[in-house]
mmCIF file of N, CA and C and ligand atoms in Angstrom:
data_model
loop_
_atom_site.group_PDB
_atom_site.id
_atom_site.type_symbol
_atom_site.label_atom_id
_atom_site.label_comp_id
_atom_site.label_asym_id
_atom_site.label_seq_id
_atom_site.Cartn_x
_atom_site.Cartn_y
_atom_site.Cartn_z
ATOM 1 N N MET W 1 -7.693 -4.222 -13.418
ATOM 2 C CA MET W 1 -6.693 -4.030 -12.389
ATOM 3 C C MET W 1 -7.463 -4.977 -11.304
ATOM 4 N N LYS W 2 -6.130 -5.580 -10.571
ATOM 5 C CA LYS W 2 -6.341 -6.631 -9.840
ATOM 6 C C LYS W 2 -6.261 -5.832 -8.263
ATOM 7 N N ILE W 3 -7.107 -6.607 -7.023
ATOM 8 C CA ILE W 3 -6.981 -6.226 -5.784
ATOM 9 C C ILE W 3 -7.358 -7.416 -5.355
ATOM 10 N N VAL W 4 -5.995 -7.381 -4.266
ATOM 11 C CA VAL W 4 -6.116 -8.793 -3.561
ATOM 12 C C VAL W 4 -7.249 -8.348 -2.028
ATOM 13 N N LEU W 5 -7.961 -9.083 -1.741
ATOM 14 C CA LEU W 5 -8.776 -9.115 -0.397
ATOM 15 C C LEU W 5 -8.416 -10.016 0.480
ATOM 16 N N ALA W 6 -8.482 -9.846 1.847
ATOM 17 C CA ALA W 6 -8.317 -10.950 2.676
ATOM 18 C C ALA W 6 -9.098 -10.651 4.388
ATOM 19 N N SER W 7 -9.746 -11.200 4.904
ATOM 20 C CA SER W 7 -10.098 -10.877 6.159
ATOM 21 C C SER W 7 -10.155 -12.122 7.316
ATOM 22 N N ASP W 8 -10.274 -12.138 8.783
ATOM 23 C CA ASP W 8 -10.869 -12.885 9.273
ATOM 24 C C ASP W 8 -12.105 -12.964 9.751
ATOM 25 N N HIS W 9 -12.615 -13.416 10.748
ATOM 26 C CA HIS W 9 -14.096 -13.636 10.834
ATOM 27 C C HIS W 9 -14.733 -12.137 11.003
ATOM 28 N N GLY W 10 -13.670 -11.380 11.671
ATOM 29 C CA GLY W 10 -14.591 -10.053 12.306
ATOM 30 C C GLY W 10 -14.579 -9.136 11.203
ATOM 31 N N GLY W 11 -13.719 -9.405 10.009
ATOM 32 C CA GLY W 11 -14.007 -8.552 8.742
ATOM 33 C C GLY W 11 -14.689 -8.957 7.543
ATOM 34 N N PHE W 12 -15.168 -10.340 7.883
ATOM 35 C CA PHE W 12 -15.798 -11.074 6.659
ATOM 36 C C PHE W 12 -16.665 -10.387 6.076
ATOM 37 N N ASP W 13 -17.878 -9.808 6.715
ATOM 38 C CA ASP W 13 -18.853 -9.353 6.252
ATOM 39 C C ASP W 13 -18.517 -8.098 5.328
ATOM 40 N N LEU W 14 -17.588 -7.245 6.112
ATOM 41 C CA LEU W 14 -17.589 -6.034 5.347
ATOM 42 C C LEU W 14 -16.525 -6.336 4.153
ATOM 43 N N LYS W 15 -15.650 -7.385 4.076
ATOM 44 C CA LYS W 15 -15.200 -7.609 2.830
ATOM 45 C C LYS W 15 -15.996 -8.191 1.865
ATOM 46 N N GLU W 16 -16.868 -9.020 2.181
ATOM 47 C CA GLU W 16 -17.685 -9.373 1.255
ATOM 48 C C GLU W 16 -18.670 -8.091 0.688
ATOM 49 N N SER W 17 -19.052 -7.172 1.424
ATOM 50 C CA SER W 17 -19.627 -6.137 0.752
ATOM 51 C C SER W 17 -18.776 -5.428 -0.062
ATOM 52 N N ILE W 18 -17.372 -5.245 0.491
ATOM 53 C CA ILE W 18 -16.431 -4.495 -0.436
ATOM 54 C C ILE W 18 -15.985 -5.174 -1.743
ATOM 55 N N LYS W 19 -15.940 -6.573 -1.716
ATOM 56 C CA LYS W 19 -15.759 -7.320 -2.654
ATOM 57 C C LYS W 19 -17.026 -7.174 -4.183
ATOM 58 N N LEU W 20 -18.240 -6.955 -3.489
ATOM 59 C CA LEU W 20 -19.475 -6.805 -4.525
ATOM 60 C C LEU W 20 -19.102 -5.400 -5.188
ATOM 61 N N HIS W 21 -18.523 -4.397 -4.190
ATOM 62 C CA HIS W 21 -18.465 -2.798 -4.893
ATOM 63 C C HIS W 21 -17.233 -3.050 -5.694
ATOM 64 N N LEU W 22 -16.213 -3.910 -5.865
ATOM 65 C CA LEU W 22 -15.168 -3.648 -6.632
ATOM 66 C C LEU W 22 -15.541 -4.417 -7.920
ATOM 67 N N ALA W 23 -16.353 -5.418 -7.753
ATOM 68 C CA ALA W 23 -16.792 -6.226 -8.849
ATOM 69 C C ALA W 23 -17.471 -5.219 -9.805
ATOM 70 N N GLU W 24 -18.582 -4.443 -9.114
ATOM 71 C CA GLU W 24 -19.134 -3.279 -9.595
ATOM 72 C C GLU W 24 -18.455 -2.246 -10.459
ATOM 73 N N LEU W 25 -17.282 -1.773 -9.677
ATOM 74 C CA LEU W 25 -16.290 -0.744 -10.585
ATOM 75 C C LEU W 25 -15.427 -1.738 -11.558
ATOM 76 N N GLY W 26 -15.652 -2.973 -11.648
ATOM 77 C CA GLY W 26 -14.779 -3.413 -12.800
ATOM 78 C C GLY W 26 -13.302 -3.693 -12.310
ATOM 79 N N TYR W 27 -13.277 -4.055 -10.892
ATOM 80 C CA TYR W 27 -11.656 -4.360 -10.344
ATOM 81 C C TYR W 27 -11.939 -6.287 -10.513
ATOM 82 N N GLU W 28 -10.710 -6.599 -10.647
ATOM 83 C CA GLU W 28 -10.734 -8.064 -10.618
ATOM 84 C C GLU W 28 -10.189 -8.539 -9.112
ATOM 85 N N VAL W 29 -11.081 -9.359 -8.594
ATOM 86 C CA VAL W 29 -11.086 -9.391 -6.959
ATOM 87 C C VAL W 29 -10.177 -10.873 -6.736
ATOM 88 N N LEU W 30 -8.935 -10.488 -6.087
ATOM 89 C CA LEU W 30 -8.233 -11.821 -5.731
ATOM 90 C C LEU W 30 -8.430 -11.909 -4.171
ATOM 91 N N ASP W 31 -9.608 -12.964 -4.130
ATOM 92 C CA ASP W 31 -10.108 -12.866 -2.565
ATOM 93 C C ASP W 31 -9.082 -14.425 -1.872
ATOM 94 N N GLN W 32 -8.582 -13.894 -0.633
ATOM 95 C CA GLN W 32 -7.751 -14.733 -0.150
ATOM 96 C C GLN W 32 -8.001 -15.567 1.016
ATOM 97 N N GLY W 33 -9.579 -15.231 1.369
ATOM 98 C CA GLY W 33 -9.979 -15.780 2.570
ATOM 99 C C GLY W 33 -10.329 -14.633 3.511
ATOM 100 N N CYS W 34 -10.728 -15.131 4.604
ATOM 101 C CA CYS W 34 -11.488 -16.440 5.060
ATOM 102 C C CYS W 34 -12.750 -16.443 4.076
ATOM 103 N N PHE W 35 -13.754 -17.352 4.155
ATOM 104 C CA PHE W 35 -14.971 -17.324 3.010
ATOM 105 C C PHE W 35 -16.160 -17.891 3.863
ATOM 106 N N ASN W 36 -16.051 -17.831 5.549
ATOM 107 C CA ASN W 36 -17.130 -17.804 6.097
ATOM 108 C C ASN W 36 -16.722 -17.226 7.243
ATOM 109 N N GLN W 37 -17.997 -17.036 8.573
ATOM 110 C CA GLN W 37 -17.824 -16.370 9.576
ATOM 111 C C GLN W 37 -17.169 -17.137 10.604
ATOM 112 N N GLN W 38 -16.600 -18.213 10.610
ATOM 113 C CA GLN W 38 -16.099 -19.107 11.482
ATOM 114 C C GLN W 38 -14.719 -18.548 12.108
ATOM 115 N N SER W 39 -14.643 -18.538 13.531
ATOM 116 C CA SER W 39 -13.191 -18.005 13.767
ATOM 117 C C SER W 39 -12.199 -18.497 13.245
ATOM 118 N N VAL W 40 -11.363 -17.641 12.817
ATOM 119 C CA VAL W 40 -9.952 -17.699 12.161
ATOM 120 C C VAL W 40 -8.847 -16.863 13.023
ATOM 121 N N ASP W 41 -7.682 -16.858 12.770
ATOM 122 C CA ASP W 41 -6.701 -16.154 13.297
ATOM 123 C C ASP W 41 -6.225 -15.223 12.502
ATOM 124 N N TYR W 42 -6.160 -13.711 12.625
ATOM 125 C CA TYR W 42 -5.940 -12.489 11.578
ATOM 126 C C TYR W 42 -4.651 -12.591 10.992
ATOM 127 N N PRO W 43 -3.712 -13.161 11.819
ATOM 128 C CA PRO W 43 -2.171 -12.986 11.196
ATOM 129 C C PRO W 43 -2.019 -13.951 9.863
ATOM 130 N N ASP W 44 -2.705 -15.202 9.867
ATOM 131 C CA ASP W 44 -2.576 -16.024 8.795
ATOM 132 C C ASP W 44 -3.112 -15.134 7.491
ATOM 133 N N TYR W 45 -4.544 -14.362 7.715
ATOM 134 C CA TYR W 45 -4.818 -13.844 6.405
ATOM 135 C C TYR W 45 -3.962 -12.684 5.871
ATOM 136 N N GLY W 46 -3.492 -11.793 7.180
ATOM 137 C CA GLY W 46 -2.811 -10.777 6.619
ATOM 138 C C GLY W 46 -1.579 -11.206 5.989
ATOM 139 N N VAL W 47 -1.028 -12.062 6.433
ATOM 140 C CA VAL W 47 0.463 -12.182 5.662
ATOM 141 C C VAL W 47 -0.133 -13.101 4.328
ATOM 142 N N LEU W 48 -0.983 -13.784 4.195
ATOM 143 C CA LEU W 48 -1.621 -14.294 2.946
ATOM 144 C C LEU W 48 -1.773 -13.188 1.821
ATOM 145 N N ALA W 49 -2.730 -12.065 2.206
ATOM 146 C CA ALA W 49 -2.826 -10.820 1.682
ATOM 147 C C ALA W 49 -1.329 -10.239 1.137
ATOM 148 N N ALA W 50 -0.661 -9.959 2.172
ATOM 149 C CA ALA W 50 0.630 -9.404 1.871
ATOM 150 C C ALA W 50 1.274 -9.859 0.670
ATOM 151 N N LYS W 51 1.465 -11.301 0.953
ATOM 152 C CA LYS W 51 2.672 -12.170 -0.278
ATOM 153 C C LYS W 51 1.946 -12.017 -1.470
ATOM 154 N N LYS W 52 0.310 -11.973 -1.476
ATOM 155 C CA LYS W 52 -0.406 -11.931 -2.567
ATOM 156 C C LYS W 52 -0.010 -10.814 -3.536
ATOM 157 N N VAL W 53 -0.199 -9.747 -2.603
ATOM 158 C CA VAL W 53 -0.107 -8.031 -3.161
ATOM 159 C C VAL W 53 1.458 -7.998 -3.679
ATOM 160 N N LEU W 54 2.451 -8.739 -2.980
ATOM 161 C CA LEU W 54 3.810 -8.668 -3.478
ATOM 162 C C LEU W 54 4.044 -9.373 -4.841
ATOM 163 N N GLU W 55 3.191 -10.624 -4.778
ATOM 164 C CA GLU W 55 3.363 -11.455 -6.450
ATOM 165 C C GLU W 55 2.775 -10.536 -7.313
ATOM 166 N N GLU W 56 1.580 -10.151 -6.969
ATOM 167 C CA GLU W 56 0.741 -9.531 -8.132
ATOM 168 C C GLU W 56 1.232 -8.233 -8.506
ATOM 169 N N SER W 57 2.125 -7.562 -7.534
ATOM 170 C CA SER W 57 2.402 -6.134 -8.040
ATOM 171 C C SER W 57 1.113 -5.355 -8.024
ATOM 172 N N CYS W 58 0.128 -5.417 -6.884
ATOM 173 C CA CYS W 58 -1.062 -4.704 -7.046
ATOM 174 C C CYS W 58 -1.279 -4.171 -5.691
ATOM 175 N N LEU W 59 -2.679 -3.761 -5.354
ATOM 176 C CA LEU W 59 -3.072 -3.168 -4.165
ATOM 177 C C LEU W 59 -3.567 -4.128 -3.321
ATOM 178 N N GLY W 60 -3.987 -3.908 -2.047
ATOM 179 C CA GLY W 60 -4.746 -4.955 -1.532
ATOM 180 C C GLY W 60 -5.598 -4.440 -0.396
ATOM 181 N N ILE W 61 -6.744 -4.925 0.216
ATOM 182 C CA ILE W 61 -7.537 -4.200 1.099
ATOM 183 C C ILE W 61 -7.769 -5.668 2.285
ATOM 184 N N ILE W 62 -7.253 -4.969 3.496
ATOM 185 C CA ILE W 62 -7.494 -6.277 4.657
ATOM 186 C C ILE W 62 -8.546 -5.801 5.601
ATOM 187 N N PHE W 63 -8.969 -6.846 6.062
ATOM 188 C CA PHE W 63 -10.295 -6.572 7.158
ATOM 189 C C PHE W 63 -10.141 -7.389 8.406
ATOM 190 N N CYS W 64 -10.089 -6.837 9.579
ATOM 191 C CA CYS W 64 -10.498 -7.799 10.770
ATOM 192 C C CYS W 64 -11.318 -6.752 11.614
ATOM 193 N N GLY W 65 -11.901 -7.209 12.612
ATOM 194 C CA GLY W 65 -12.597 -6.664 13.576
ATOM 195 C C GLY W 65 -12.207 -4.787 13.559
ATOM 196 N N THR W 66 -11.184 -4.718 13.984
ATOM 197 C CA THR W 66 -10.807 -3.540 14.100
ATOM 198 C C THR W 66 -9.844 -2.972 12.989
ATOM 199 N N GLY W 67 -9.262 -4.107 12.220
ATOM 200 C CA GLY W 67 -8.208 -3.471 11.100
ATOM 201 C C GLY W 67 -6.885 -3.544 11.737
ATOM 202 N N ILE W 68 -6.772 -3.691 13.246
ATOM 203 C CA ILE W 68 -5.483 -3.462 13.720
ATOM 204 C C ILE W 68 -4.464 -4.516 13.698
ATOM 205 N N GLY W 69 -5.390 -5.894 14.201
ATOM 206 C CA GLY W 69 -4.403 -7.085 14.339
ATOM 207 C C GLY W 69 -4.008 -7.226 12.576
ATOM 208 N N ILE W 70 -4.800 -7.273 11.914
ATOM 209 C CA ILE W 70 -4.488 -7.779 10.544
ATOM 210 C C ILE W 70 -3.225 -6.797 9.835
ATOM 211 N N SER W 71 -3.468 -5.587 10.111
ATOM 212 C CA SER W 71 -2.401 -4.528 9.777
ATOM 213 C C SER W 71 -0.887 -4.809 10.136
ATOM 214 N N ILE W 72 -1.148 -5.073 11.440
ATOM 215 C CA ILE W 72 -0.109 -5.220 12.223
ATOM 216 C C ILE W 72 0.916 -6.671 11.536
ATOM 217 N N ALA W 73 -0.142 -7.553 11.374
ATOM 218 C CA ALA W 73 0.461 -8.618 10.742
ATOM 219 C C ALA W 73 1.059 -8.229 9.415
ATOM 220 N N ALA W 74 0.197 -7.916 8.559
ATOM 221 C CA ALA W 74 0.935 -7.737 7.086
ATOM 222 C C ALA W 74 1.923 -6.573 6.900
ATOM 223 N N ASN W 75 2.059 -5.857 7.807
ATOM 224 C CA ASN W 75 3.141 -4.809 7.938
ATOM 225 C C ASN W 75 4.242 -5.527 8.473
ATOM 226 N N LYS W 76 4.429 -6.913 8.637
ATOM 227 C CA LYS W 76 5.778 -7.442 9.478
ATOM 228 C C LYS W 76 6.156 -8.458 7.775
ATOM 229 N N VAL W 77 5.479 -8.161 6.846
ATOM 230 C CA VAL W 77 5.986 -8.710 5.644
ATOM 231 C C VAL W 77 6.746 -7.870 4.898
ATOM 232 N N LYS W 78 8.067 -8.197 4.452
ATOM 233 C CA LYS W 78 9.002 -6.835 3.983
ATOM 234 C C LYS W 78 8.101 -6.334 2.222
ATOM 235 N N GLY W 79 8.379 -5.264 2.491
ATOM 236 C CA GLY W 79 7.564 -4.571 1.300
ATOM 237 C C GLY W 79 6.309 -4.253 1.444
ATOM 238 N N ILE W 80 5.415 -4.380 2.418
ATOM 239 C CA ILE W 80 4.360 -4.052 2.741
ATOM 240 C C ILE W 80 4.400 -2.969 3.643
ATOM 241 N N ARG W 81 3.363 -2.094 3.011
ATOM 242 C CA ARG W 81 2.969 -0.812 3.777
ATOM 243 C C ARG W 81 1.427 -0.681 3.866
ATOM 244 N N ALA W 82 1.039 -1.259 4.940
ATOM 245 C CA ALA W 82 -0.564 -1.284 5.297
ATOM 246 C C ALA W 82 -0.813 -0.240 6.213
ATOM 247 N N ALA W 83 -1.844 0.347 5.789
ATOM 248 C CA ALA W 83 -2.444 1.755 6.285
ATOM 249 C C ALA W 83 -3.848 1.493 6.979
ATOM 250 N N LEU W 84 -4.197 1.529 8.337
ATOM 251 C CA LEU W 84 -5.467 1.276 8.881
ATOM 252 C C LEU W 84 -6.059 2.668 8.884
ATOM 253 N N CYS W 85 -7.157 2.771 7.952
ATOM 254 C CA CYS W 85 -7.807 4.030 8.004
ATOM 255 C C CYS W 85 -9.640 3.961 8.187
ATOM 256 N N HIS W 86 -9.631 5.335 8.903
ATOM 257 C CA HIS W 86 -10.988 4.982 9.472
ATOM 258 C C HIS W 86 -11.746 6.170 8.582
ATOM 259 N N GLU W 87 -11.385 6.975 7.675
ATOM 260 C CA GLU W 87 -11.932 7.896 6.947
ATOM 261 C C GLU W 87 -10.931 8.390 5.906
ATOM 262 N N GLU W 88 -11.572 9.092 4.725
ATOM 263 C CA GLU W 88 -11.308 8.979 3.465
ATOM 264 C C GLU W 88 -9.978 9.743 3.410
ATOM 265 N N TYR W 89 -9.706 11.078 4.182
ATOM 266 C CA TYR W 89 -8.355 11.830 4.003
ATOM 267 C C TYR W 89 -7.375 10.941 4.246
ATOM 268 N N SER W 90 -7.274 10.098 5.319
ATOM 269 C CA SER W 90 -5.939 9.135 5.468
ATOM 270 C C SER W 90 -5.762 8.208 4.522
ATOM 271 N N ALA W 91 -6.870 7.745 3.680
ATOM 272 C CA ALA W 91 -6.830 6.388 2.827
ATOM 273 C C ALA W 91 -6.144 7.390 1.318
ATOM 274 N N THR W 92 -6.487 8.457 1.066
ATOM 275 C CA THR W 92 -5.943 9.344 -0.050
ATOM 276 C C THR W 92 -4.406 9.590 0.364
ATOM 277 N N MET W 93 -4.003 10.075 1.895
ATOM 278 C CA MET W 93 -2.644 10.421 1.922
ATOM 279 C C MET W 93 -1.673 9.198 1.866
ATOM 280 N N ALA W 94 -2.391 8.258 2.558
ATOM 281 C CA ALA W 94 -1.608 6.560 2.612
ATOM 282 C C ALA W 94 -1.360 6.230 1.403
ATOM 283 N N ARG W 95 -1.985 6.638 0.247
ATOM 284 C CA ARG W 95 -1.284 6.410 -1.213
ATOM 285 C C ARG W 95 -0.513 7.385 -1.552
ATOM 286 N N CYS W 96 -1.026 8.939 -1.435
ATOM 287 C CA CYS W 96 -0.029 9.915 -1.826
ATOM 288 C C CYS W 96 1.139 10.169 -1.441
ATOM 289 N N HIS W 97 1.496 9.969 0.157
ATOM 290 C CA HIS W 97 2.536 10.132 0.643
ATOM 291 C C HIS W 97 3.358 9.225 1.422
ATOM 292 N N ASN W 98 2.290 7.958 1.480
ATOM 293 C CA ASN W 98 3.187 6.604 2.317
ATOM 294 C C ASN W 98 3.361 5.668 1.215
ATOM 295 N N ASN W 99 2.738 5.611 -0.132
ATOM 296 C CA ASN W 99 2.686 4.883 -0.802
ATOM 297 C C ASN W 99 2.139 3.439 -0.577
ATOM 298 N N ALA W 100 1.197 3.449 0.542
ATOM 299 C CA ALA W 100 0.935 2.228 0.848
ATOM 300 C C ALA W 100 0.250 1.199 -0.046
ATOM 301 N N ASN W 101 0.496 -0.159 0.171
ATOM 302 C CA ASN W 101 0.162 -0.921 -0.922
ATOM 303 C C ASN W 101 -0.815 -1.753 -0.412
ATOM 304 N N ILE W 102 -1.364 -1.656 0.917
ATOM 305 C CA ILE W 102 -2.623 -2.332 1.398
ATOM 306 C C ILE W 102 -3.668 -1.351 2.270
ATOM 307 N N LEU W 103 -4.798 -1.220 2.349
ATOM 308 C CA LEU W 103 -5.575 -0.555 3.038
ATOM 309 C C LEU W 103 -6.126 -1.771 4.016
ATOM 310 N N ALA W 104 -6.173 -1.077 5.400
ATOM 311 C CA ALA W 104 -6.789 -1.982 6.174
ATOM 312 C C ALA W 104 -7.926 -1.199 6.778
ATOM 313 N N LEU W 105 -9.105 -2.348 6.782
ATOM 314 C CA LEU W 105 -10.390 -1.860 7.411
ATOM 315 C C LEU W 105 -11.157 -2.714 8.721
ATOM 316 N N GLY W 106 -11.764 -1.649 9.575
ATOM 317 C CA GLY W 106 -12.475 -2.355 10.863
ATOM 318 C C GLY W 106 -13.759 -2.935 10.328
ATOM 319 N N GLY W 107 -14.114 -4.095 10.380
ATOM 320 C CA GLY W 107 -15.392 -4.437 10.055
ATOM 321 C C GLY W 107 -16.354 -4.526 11.420
ATOM 322 N N ARG W 108 -15.741 -3.955 12.431
ATOM 323 C CA ARG W 108 -16.698 -3.571 13.577
ATOM 324 C C ARG W 108 -16.605 -2.340 13.920
ATOM 325 N N THR W 109 -15.945 -1.609 13.114
ATOM 326 C CA THR W 109 -15.705 -0.013 13.763
ATOM 327 C C THR W 109 -16.354 0.709 12.779
ATOM 328 N N ILE W 110 -16.619 0.470 11.604
ATOM 329 C CA ILE W 110 -17.166 1.394 10.510
ATOM 330 C C ILE W 110 -17.917 0.858 9.428
ATOM 331 N N GLY W 111 -19.013 1.830 8.956
ATOM 332 C CA GLY W 111 -20.192 1.264 8.445
ATOM 333 C C GLY W 111 -20.003 0.885 6.898
ATOM 334 N N VAL W 112 -20.566 0.047 6.163
ATOM 335 C CA VAL W 112 -20.345 -0.009 4.648
ATOM 336 C C VAL W 112 -20.457 1.004 3.652
ATOM 337 N N ASP W 113 -20.884 2.063 3.900
ATOM 338 C CA ASP W 113 -20.892 3.204 2.838
ATOM 339 C C ASP W 113 -19.641 3.906 3.267
ATOM 340 N N LEU W 114 -19.151 4.032 4.461
ATOM 341 C CA LEU W 114 -18.153 4.656 4.799
ATOM 342 C C LEU W 114 -17.033 4.051 4.252
ATOM 343 N N ALA W 115 -17.165 2.576 4.532
ATOM 344 C CA ALA W 115 -16.052 1.811 4.028
ATOM 345 C C ALA W 115 -15.907 1.872 2.199
ATOM 346 N N LYS W 116 -16.937 1.734 1.773
ATOM 347 C CA LYS W 116 -16.781 2.056 0.275
ATOM 348 C C LYS W 116 -16.111 3.483 -0.221
ATOM 349 N N SER W 117 -16.613 4.586 0.570
ATOM 350 C CA SER W 117 -15.979 5.858 0.413
ATOM 351 C C SER W 117 -14.190 5.824 0.605
ATOM 352 N N ILE W 118 -14.096 5.178 1.476
ATOM 353 C CA ILE W 118 -12.540 4.761 1.829
ATOM 354 C C ILE W 118 -11.876 4.247 1.143
ATOM 355 N N VAL W 119 -12.411 3.203 0.347
ATOM 356 C CA VAL W 119 -11.764 2.184 -0.681
ATOM 357 C C VAL W 119 -11.572 3.123 -2.023
ATOM 358 N N ASP W 120 -12.662 3.950 -2.263
ATOM 359 C CA ASP W 120 -12.791 4.712 -3.466
ATOM 360 C C ASP W 120 -11.378 5.635 -3.219
ATOM 361 N N ALA W 121 -11.629 6.270 -2.150
ATOM 362 C CA ALA W 121 -10.126 7.118 -1.857
ATOM 363 C C ALA W 121 -8.823 6.608 -2.143
ATOM 364 N N PHE W 122 -8.947 5.513 -1.761
ATOM 365 C CA PHE W 122 -7.414 4.760 -1.660
ATOM 366 C C PHE W 122 -7.129 4.667 -3.236
ATOM 367 N N LEU W 123 -8.212 3.847 -3.710
ATOM 368 C CA LEU W 123 -7.922 3.296 -5.206
ATOM 369 C C LEU W 123 -7.892 4.571 -6.292
ATOM 370 N N GLU W 124 -8.343 5.456 -5.751
ATOM 371 C CA GLU W 124 -8.175 6.706 -6.656
ATOM 372 C C GLU W 124 -6.882 7.684 -6.774
ATOM 373 N N ALA W 125 -6.218 7.367 -5.529
ATOM 374 C CA ALA W 125 -5.194 8.454 -5.138
ATOM 375 C C ALA W 125 -3.876 7.518 -5.934
ATOM 376 N N ASP W 126 -2.822 8.523 -6.035
ATOM 377 C CA ASP W 126 -1.542 7.929 -6.715
ATOM 378 C C ASP W 126 -0.252 8.405 -5.930
ATOM 379 N N PHE W 127 0.667 7.706 -5.798
ATOM 380 C CA PHE W 127 2.160 8.251 -5.032
ATOM 381 C C PHE W 127 2.550 9.364 -5.509
ATOM 382 N N GLU W 128 2.846 10.456 -4.756
ATOM 383 C CA GLU W 128 3.281 11.587 -5.493
ATOM 384 C C GLU W 128 4.987 11.561 -5.519
ATOM 385 N N GLY W 129 5.471 10.720 -5.094
ATOM 386 C CA GLY W 129 6.992 10.441 -4.945
ATOM 387 C C GLY W 129 7.564 11.854 -4.576
ATOM 388 N N GLY W 130 8.753 12.585 -4.866
ATOM 389 C CA GLY W 130 9.535 13.518 -4.375
ATOM 390 C C GLY W 130 9.950 13.186 -3.105
ATOM 391 N N ARG W 131 9.697 14.035 -2.440
ATOM 392 C CA ARG W 131 10.057 14.178 -0.999
ATOM 393 C C ARG W 131 9.845 12.898 -0.320
ATOM 394 N N HIS W 132 8.781 12.466 -0.520
ATOM 395 C CA HIS W 132 7.781 11.242 -0.009
ATOM 396 C C HIS W 132 8.703 10.066 -0.517
ATOM 397 N N GLN W 133 9.146 10.038 -1.619
ATOM 398 C CA GLN W 133 9.967 8.847 -1.907
ATOM 399 C C GLN W 133 11.117 8.725 -0.955
ATOM 400 N N ARG W 134 11.954 9.773 -0.632
ATOM 401 C CA ARG W 134 12.968 9.684 0.053
ATOM 402 C C ARG W 134 12.446 8.875 1.681
ATOM 403 N N ARG W 135 11.220 9.239 2.005
ATOM 404 C CA ARG W 135 10.789 9.021 3.371
ATOM 405 C C ARG W 135 10.075 7.609 3.125
ATOM 406 N N VAL W 136 9.718 7.124 2.218
ATOM 407 C CA VAL W 136 9.556 5.639 2.218
ATOM 408 C C VAL W 136 10.641 4.924 1.933
ATOM 409 N N GLU W 137 11.788 5.301 1.287
ATOM 410 C CA GLU W 137 12.832 4.601 1.205
ATOM 411 C C GLU W 137 13.735 4.477 2.390
ATOM 412 N N LYS W 138 13.237 5.241 3.327
ATOM 413 C CA LYS W 138 13.879 5.117 4.779
ATOM 414 C C LYS W 138 13.111 3.996 5.440
ATOM 415 N N ILE W 139 11.846 4.166 5.245
ATOM 416 C CA ILE W 139 11.411 2.857 5.846
ATOM 417 C C ILE W 139 11.630 1.887 5.443
ATOM 418 N N MET W 140 12.024 1.587 4.089
ATOM 419 C CA MET W 140 12.544 0.158 3.441
ATOM 420 C C MET W 140 13.944 -0.038 3.917
ATOM 421 N N LYS W 141 14.554 1.039 4.386
ATOM 422 C CA LYS W 141 15.911 0.569 4.695
ATOM 423 C C LYS W 141 16.019 -0.244 6.123
ATOM 424 N N LEU W 142 14.913 0.364 6.740
ATOM 425 C CA LEU W 142 14.619 0.067 8.034
ATOM 426 C C LEU W 142 14.472 -1.599 7.891
ATOM 427 N N GLU W 143 13.854 -2.225 6.922
ATOM 428 C CA GLU W 143 13.673 -3.697 6.664
ATOM 429 C C GLU W 143 14.968 -4.289 6.101
ATOM 430 N N GLU W 144 15.774 -3.614 5.994
ATOM 431 C CA GLU W 144 17.307 -4.452 5.683
ATOM 432 C C GLU W 144 18.070 -4.285 6.713
ATOM 433 N N GLY W 145 17.495 -3.706 7.831
ATOM 434 C CA GLY W 145 18.181 -3.174 9.321
ATOM 435 C C GLY W 145 19.395 -2.291 9.063
ATOM 436 N N ARG W 146 19.063 -1.479 8.215
ATOM 437 C CA ARG W 146 19.997 -0.459 8.050
ATOM 438 C C ARG W 146 19.450 1.041 8.677
HETATM 439 C C1 LIG T 65 -11.217 -11.044 16.460
HETATM 440 O O1 LIG T 65 -12.387 -11.326 17.297
HETATM 441 C C2 LIG T 65 -10.754 -9.821 16.650
HETATM 442 O O2 LIG T 65 -9.825 -9.691 17.471
HETATM 443 C C3 LIG T 65 -10.117 -9.788 15.228
HETATM 444 O O3 LIG T 65 -10.720 -9.643 14.158
HETATM 445 C C4 LIG T 65 -9.238 -8.020 15.150
HETATM 446 O O4 LIG T 65 -10.079 -7.070 15.449
HETATM 447 C C5 LIG T 65 -7.830 -7.945 15.827
HETATM 448 O O5 LIG T 65 -7.576 -6.794 15.651
#
């Protein structure tokens, strides 16, 4: 299974740790950068990740200092539902109820072990559909200006 990753410099270290974690679990990682700690602009990487997730029809995980900026940017791309999570329950619900296709994490706000646990929760959960489908469709209609 493919997983798209992307970060700015503030999320770079955590991205690298999660990349190793995903490789150990057998995922194929599609790393969209950045590739070192040099300062970059998080919207560029949020959009790169978002487009790759849509192209590959897979899930993504994005990182910046707080996870806020890069998730805001990714959510501007039609078809993306990026969820910023700080604990496992939200990550599970982001998949089960919101059909989130991107998880956003803050490299400066959470530790590596918690991040791994949040990633596992996100990847192990599935969208439940049903009444949640109707609600997600309402979000998608907003993207059409309806
Ligand atoms: C970069 O310094 C920082 O602003 C960025 O990583 C992120 O936290 C923005 O939301």
